[in-house]
């Protein structure tokens, strides 16, 4: 009940707060303001150059049983191993009635990609759309390592992914530009 933790550096902070008035400590809040991913990377794995960007986020955990939470995050100028991927945004809402609604987007730096969906864990049911107009592939060339000197272009297309228990259905089209 009523616990608080804050990591603070200049105008950057990460705050974790539990409700002072509830014995359960819920809702539990996480707020991140203008925090450097390079700093987080240095803390977590000792590498400040692996990733960079600035994250702003807020999440609220209302309860664990049943799971109820919501939140959003944005990373401006997300960079991975020196290559700028774009601005990343995400939102999530989990409730016992509607399951988990989620959205992830990448924009700027040659990207216009959105992923939206709903997951019902009780039924193991997923309904998701992926819209890439385009998804810039050049920042991901490092995944191909020594096999490719340079990597450019993008993925363009629309996909729908549906899963019910063990059955997976994938419809749509994807091309390279």
PDB file of C-alpha atoms in Angstrom:
ATOM      1  CA  UNK A   1       0.000   0.000   0.000  1.00  0.00           C
ATOM      2  CA  UNK A   2       1.234   3.454  -0.915  1.00  0.00           C
ATOM      3  CA  UNK A   3       4.697   2.650  -2.238  1.00  0.00           C
ATOM      4  CA  UNK A   4       6.558   4.976  -4.581  1.00  0.00           C
ATOM      5  CA  UNK A   5       9.764   4.607  -6.559  1.00  0.00           C
ATOM      6  CA  UNK A   6      11.252   7.335  -8.727  1.00  0.00           C
ATOM      7  CA  UNK A   7      14.354   7.389 -10.902  1.00  0.00           C
ATOM      8  CA  UNK A   8      15.117  10.959 -11.854  1.00  0.00           C
ATOM      9  CA  UNK A   9      17.771  12.750 -13.914  1.00  0.00           C
ATOM     10  CA  UNK A  10      17.220  16.393 -14.920  1.00  0.00           C
ATOM     11  CA  UNK A  11      13.804  16.428 -16.641  1.00  0.00           C
ATOM     12  CA  UNK A  12      13.836  12.646 -17.237  1.00  0.00           C
ATOM     13  CA  UNK A  13      12.036  10.359 -14.813  1.00  0.00           C
ATOM     14  CA  UNK A  14      10.503   6.960 -14.262  1.00  0.00           C
ATOM     15  CA  UNK A  15       7.858   6.801 -11.527  1.00  0.00           C
ATOM     16  CA  UNK A  16       6.195   3.734 -10.095  1.00  0.00           C
ATOM     17  CA  UNK A  17       3.368   4.441  -7.663  1.00  0.00           C
ATOM     18  CA  UNK A  18       0.911   2.309  -5.736  1.00  0.00           C
ATOM     19  CA  UNK A  19      -2.368   3.754  -4.471  1.00  0.00           C
ATOM     20  CA  UNK A  20      -1.981   5.004  -0.896  1.00  0.00           C
ATOM     21  CA  UNK A  21      -5.653   4.580  -0.084  1.00  0.00           C
ATOM     22  CA  UNK A  22      -6.063   0.939  -1.069  1.00  0.00           C
ATOM     23  CA  UNK A  23      -4.563  -1.958   0.872  1.00  0.00           C
ATOM     24  CA  UNK A  24      -4.104  -3.823  -2.423  1.00  0.00           C
ATOM     25  CA  UNK A  25      -1.893  -0.994  -3.756  1.00  0.00           C
ATOM     26  CA  UNK A  26      -4.001  -0.854  -6.918  1.00  0.00           C
ATOM     27  CA  UNK A  27      -4.104   0.936  -9.163  1.00  0.00           C
ATOM     28  CA  UNK A  28      -0.378   0.688  -9.782  1.00  0.00           C
ATOM     29  CA  UNK A  29       0.920   3.458 -12.065  1.00  0.00           C
ATOM     30  CA  UNK A  30       4.057   3.652 -14.189  1.00  0.00           C
ATOM     31  CA  UNK A  31       4.928   7.010 -15.741  1.00  0.00           C
ATOM     32  CA  UNK A  32       7.973   7.621 -17.920  1.00  0.00           C
ATOM     33  CA  UNK A  33       8.830  11.159 -19.022  1.00  0.00           C
ATOM     34  CA  UNK A  34      11.427  12.102 -21.671  1.00  0.00           C
ATOM     35  CA  UNK A  35      13.645   9.195 -20.600  1.00  0.00           C
ATOM     36  CA  UNK A  36      16.619   8.281 -22.751  1.00  0.00           C
ATOM     37  CA  UNK A  37      16.620   4.689 -24.022  1.00  0.00           C
ATOM     38  CA  UNK A  38      20.420   4.876 -24.085  1.00  0.00           C
ATOM     39  CA  UNK A  39      20.333   5.317 -20.305  1.00  0.00           C
ATOM     40  CA  UNK A  40      17.972   2.360 -19.902  1.00  0.00           C
ATOM     41  CA  UNK A  41      20.159   0.256 -22.188  1.00  0.00           C
ATOM     42  CA  UNK A  42      23.257   1.160 -20.178  1.00  0.00           C
ATOM     43  CA  UNK A  43      21.502   0.201 -16.922  1.00  0.00           C
ATOM     44  CA  UNK A  44      20.016  -3.054 -18.242  1.00  0.00           C
ATOM     45  CA  UNK A  45      22.854  -4.468 -20.361  1.00  0.00           C
ATOM     46  CA  UNK A  46      25.788  -2.101 -19.962  1.00  0.00           C
ATOM     47  CA  UNK A  47      25.532  -0.832 -23.568  1.00  0.00           C
ATOM     48  CA  UNK A  48      24.392   2.752 -24.094  1.00  0.00           C
ATOM     49  CA  UNK A  49      24.945   2.698 -27.877  1.00  0.00           C
ATOM     50  CA  UNK A  50      22.764  -0.334 -28.666  1.00  0.00           C
ATOM     51  CA  UNK A  51      19.487   1.598 -28.687  1.00  0.00           C
ATOM     52  CA  UNK A  52      18.566   5.251 -28.429  1.00  0.00           C
ATOM     53  CA  UNK A  53      15.522   7.463 -28.511  1.00  0.00           C
ATOM     54  CA  UNK A  54      13.305   9.202 -26.001  1.00  0.00           C
ATOM     55  CA  UNK A  55      10.424   7.384 -24.322  1.00  0.00           C
ATOM     56  CA  UNK A  56       7.254   8.804 -22.828  1.00  0.00           C
ATOM     57  CA  UNK A  57       4.744   6.364 -21.370  1.00  0.00           C
ATOM     58  CA  UNK A  58       1.986   5.882 -18.856  1.00  0.00           C
ATOM     59  CA  UNK A  59       0.513   2.578 -17.729  1.00  0.00           C
ATOM     60  CA  UNK A  60      -2.092   1.715 -15.096  1.00  0.00           C
ATOM     61  CA  UNK A  61      -2.555  -1.740 -13.638  1.00  0.00           C
ATOM     62  CA  UNK A  62      -6.035  -1.806 -12.094  1.00  0.00           C
ATOM     63  CA  UNK A  63      -5.943  -5.427 -10.894  1.00  0.00           C
ATOM     64  CA  UNK A  64      -4.149  -8.725 -11.434  1.00  0.00           C
ATOM     65  CA  UNK A  65      -7.129 -11.044 -10.927  1.00  0.00           C
ATOM     66  CA  UNK A  66      -8.876 -10.495 -13.199  1.00  0.00           C
ATOM     67  CA  UNK A  67      -6.213  -8.725 -15.236  1.00  0.00           C
ATOM     68  CA  UNK A  68      -7.194  -5.137 -15.990  1.00  0.00           C
ATOM     69  CA  UNK A  69      -4.693  -2.590 -17.327  1.00  0.00           C
ATOM     70  CA  UNK A  70      -4.231   0.146 -19.878  1.00  0.00           C
ATOM     71  CA  UNK A  71      -1.447   2.310 -21.136  1.00  0.00           C
ATOM     72  CA  UNK A  72       0.415   3.931 -23.949  1.00  0.00           C
ATOM     73  CA  UNK A  73       4.014   4.588 -24.920  1.00  0.00           C
ATOM     74  CA  UNK A  74       5.848   6.598 -27.544  1.00  0.00           C
ATOM     75  CA  UNK A  75       9.509   6.417 -28.476  1.00  0.00           C
ATOM     76  CA  UNK A  76      10.709   9.326 -30.580  1.00  0.00           C
ATOM     77  CA  UNK A  77      13.598   8.687 -33.002  1.00  0.00           C
ATOM     78  CA  UNK A  78      14.052   5.049 -32.012  1.00  0.00           C
ATOM     79  CA  UNK A  79      17.522   3.990 -33.152  1.00  0.00           C
ATOM     80  CA  UNK A  80      18.859   0.444 -33.181  1.00  0.00           C
ATOM     81  CA  UNK A  81      22.605  -0.092 -33.554  1.00  0.00           C
ATOM     82  CA  UNK A  82      23.039   3.339 -35.107  1.00  0.00           C
ATOM     83  CA  UNK A  83      20.143   3.052 -37.614  1.00  0.00           C
ATOM     84  CA  UNK A  84      17.039   5.162 -37.037  1.00  0.00           C
ATOM     85  CA  UNK A  85      13.927   2.999 -37.247  1.00  0.00           C
ATOM     86  CA  UNK A  86      11.328   5.729 -36.686  1.00  0.00           C
ATOM     87  CA  UNK A  87       8.905   6.970 -34.081  1.00  0.00           C
ATOM     88  CA  UNK A  88       7.236   4.056 -32.303  1.00  0.00           C
ATOM     89  CA  UNK A  89       3.876   4.298 -30.587  1.00  0.00           C
ATOM     90  CA  UNK A  90       1.830   1.706 -28.761  1.00  0.00           C
ATOM     91  CA  UNK A  91      -1.303   1.397 -26.700  1.00  0.00           C
ATOM     92  CA  UNK A  92      -2.823  -1.478 -24.802  1.00  0.00           C
ATOM     93  CA  UNK A  93      -6.026  -2.071 -22.894  1.00  0.00           C
ATOM     94  CA  UNK A  94      -6.820  -5.312 -21.102  1.00  0.00           C
ATOM     95  CA  UNK A  95     -10.152  -6.016 -19.446  1.00  0.00           C
ATOM     96  CA  UNK A  96     -11.975  -9.217 -18.549  1.00  0.00           C
ATOM     97  CA  UNK A  97     -14.885  -8.237 -20.841  1.00  0.00           C
ATOM     98  CA  UNK A  98     -13.042  -7.288 -24.034  1.00  0.00           C
ATOM     99  CA  UNK A  99      -9.713  -9.084 -23.726  1.00  0.00           C
ATOM    100  CA  UNK A 100      -6.579  -7.268 -24.835  1.00  0.00           C
ATOM    101  CA  UNK A 101      -6.867  -4.510 -27.416  1.00  0.00           C
ATOM    102  CA  UNK A 102      -3.511  -3.348 -28.751  1.00  0.00           C
ATOM    103  CA  UNK A 103      -2.045  -1.009 -31.317  1.00  0.00           C
ATOM    104  CA  UNK A 104       1.558  -0.481 -32.436  1.00  0.00           C
ATOM    105  CA  UNK A 105       2.713   2.038 -35.007  1.00  0.00           C
ATOM    106  CA  UNK A 106       5.921   3.142 -36.697  1.00  0.00           C
ATOM    107  CA  UNK A 107       6.036   6.480 -38.491  1.00  0.00           C
ATOM    108  CA  UNK A 108       8.584   8.902 -39.940  1.00  0.00           C
ATOM    109  CA  UNK A 109      11.955   7.933 -41.463  1.00  0.00           C
ATOM    110  CA  UNK A 110      10.257   6.181 -44.384  1.00  0.00           C
ATOM    111  CA  UNK A 111       7.657   4.327 -42.308  1.00  0.00           C
ATOM    112  CA  UNK A 112       3.891   4.315 -42.111  1.00  0.00           C
ATOM    113  CA  UNK A 113       2.993   1.038 -40.448  1.00  0.00           C
ATOM    114  CA  UNK A 114       0.165   0.137 -38.050  1.00  0.00           C
ATOM    115  CA  UNK A 115      -0.614  -3.093 -36.215  1.00  0.00           C
ATOM    116  CA  UNK A 116      -3.998  -3.311 -34.471  1.00  0.00           C
ATOM    117  CA  UNK A 117      -5.706  -6.199 -32.832  1.00  0.00           C
ATOM    118  CA  UNK A 118      -7.539  -7.989 -30.078  1.00  0.00           C
ATOM    119  CA  UNK A 119      -6.483 -11.076 -28.143  1.00  0.00           C
ATOM    120  CA  UNK A 120      -8.885 -13.157 -26.054  1.00  0.00           C
ATOM    121  CA  UNK A 121      -6.677 -15.282 -23.794  1.00  0.00           C
ATOM    122  CA  UNK A 122      -9.572 -17.367 -22.432  1.00  0.00           C
ATOM    123  CA  UNK A 123     -10.333 -18.587 -25.972  1.00  0.00           C
ATOM    124  CA  UNK A 124      -6.777 -18.341 -27.352  1.00  0.00           C
ATOM    125  CA  UNK A 125      -8.292 -16.119 -30.061  1.00  0.00           C
ATOM    126  CA  UNK A 126      -6.385 -13.435 -31.992  1.00  0.00           C
ATOM    127  CA  UNK A 127      -7.688 -10.983 -34.590  1.00  0.00           C
ATOM    128  CA  UNK A 128      -5.002  -8.615 -35.904  1.00  0.00           C
ATOM    129  CA  UNK A 129      -4.403  -6.365 -38.915  1.00  0.00           C
ATOM    130  CA  UNK A 130      -1.026  -5.169 -40.192  1.00  0.00           C
ATOM    131  CA  UNK A 131      -0.944  -2.214 -42.589  1.00  0.00           C
ATOM    132  CA  UNK A 132       2.472  -1.389 -44.082  1.00  0.00           C
ATOM    133  CA  UNK A 133       2.615   1.645 -46.374  1.00  0.00           C
ATOM    134  CA  UNK A 134       5.612   1.106 -46.129  1.00  0.00           C
ATOM    135  CA  UNK A 135       7.770  -0.489 -43.457  1.00  0.00           C
ATOM    136  CA  UNK A 136      11.337   0.708 -44.128  1.00  0.00           C
ATOM    137  CA  UNK A 137      13.688  -2.308 -44.062  1.00  0.00           C
ATOM    138  CA  UNK A 138      17.055  -0.502 -44.084  1.00  0.00           C
ATOM    139  CA  UNK A 139      17.441  -0.300 -40.266  1.00  0.00           C
ATOM    140  CA  UNK A 140      17.142  -4.086 -40.019  1.00  0.00           C
ATOM    141  CA  UNK A 141      20.060  -4.973 -42.288  1.00  0.00           C
ATOM    142  CA  UNK A 142      22.189  -5.847 -39.268  1.00  0.00           C
ATOM    143  CA  UNK A 143      20.045  -8.970 -38.843  1.00  0.00           C
ATOM    144  CA  UNK A 144      21.585 -10.351 -42.032  1.00  0.00           C
ATOM    145  CA  UNK A 145      25.079  -9.818 -40.636  1.00  0.00           C
ATOM    146  CA  UNK A 146      27.981 -10.647 -42.908  1.00  0.00           C
ATOM    147  CA  UNK A 147      25.771 -11.878 -45.752  1.00  0.00           C
ATOM    148  CA  UNK A 148      24.556  -8.459 -46.976  1.00  0.00           C
ATOM    149  CA  UNK A 149      26.540  -5.229 -47.309  1.00  0.00           C
ATOM    150  CA  UNK A 150      23.532  -2.914 -47.536  1.00  0.00           C
ATOM    151  CA  UNK A 151      19.813  -3.336 -47.184  1.00  0.00           C
ATOM    152  CA  UNK A 152      17.147  -0.940 -48.504  1.00  0.00           C
ATOM    153  CA  UNK A 153      13.550  -0.782 -49.625  1.00  0.00           C
ATOM    154  CA  UNK A 154      10.364  -1.469 -47.788  1.00  0.00           C
ATOM    155  CA  UNK A 155       7.485  -3.827 -47.265  1.00  0.00           C
ATOM    156  CA  UNK A 156       4.102  -2.668 -48.538  1.00  0.00           C
ATOM    157  CA  UNK A 157       0.825  -4.424 -47.947  1.00  0.00           C
ATOM    158  CA  UNK A 158      -2.067  -5.309 -45.710  1.00  0.00           C
ATOM    159  CA  UNK A 159      -2.419  -8.489 -43.689  1.00  0.00           C
ATOM    160  CA  UNK A 160      -5.068  -9.937 -41.439  1.00  0.00           C
ATOM    161  CA  UNK A 161      -4.058 -12.595 -38.970  1.00  0.00           C
ATOM    162  CA  UNK A 162      -6.701 -14.629 -37.181  1.00  0.00           C
ATOM    163  CA  UNK A 163      -6.045 -17.431 -34.737  1.00  0.00           C
ATOM    164  CA  UNK A 164      -8.520 -19.608 -32.898  1.00  0.00           C
ATOM    165  CA  UNK A 165      -6.974 -22.242 -30.646  1.00  0.00           C
ATOM    166  CA  UNK A 166      -4.577 -24.110 -32.984  1.00  0.00           C
ATOM    167  CA  UNK A 167      -5.955 -22.795 -36.304  1.00  0.00           C
ATOM    168  CA  UNK A 168      -4.159 -19.860 -37.929  1.00  0.00           C
ATOM    169  CA  UNK A 169      -5.505 -17.925 -40.904  1.00  0.00           C
ATOM    170  CA  UNK A 170      -3.398 -15.366 -42.733  1.00  0.00           C
ATOM    171  CA  UNK A 171      -4.949 -13.270 -45.529  1.00  0.00           C
ATOM    172  CA  UNK A 172      -3.738 -10.260 -47.471  1.00  0.00           C
ATOM    173  CA  UNK A 173      -0.781  -9.290 -49.589  1.00  0.00           C
ATOM    174  CA  UNK A 174       2.770  -8.073 -49.057  1.00  0.00           C
ATOM    175  CA  UNK A 175       5.198  -6.741 -51.608  1.00  0.00           C
ATOM    176  CA  UNK A 176       8.567  -5.047 -51.794  1.00  0.00           C
ATOM    177  CA  UNK A 177       8.925  -1.486 -52.992  1.00  0.00           C
TER     178      UNK A 177
END
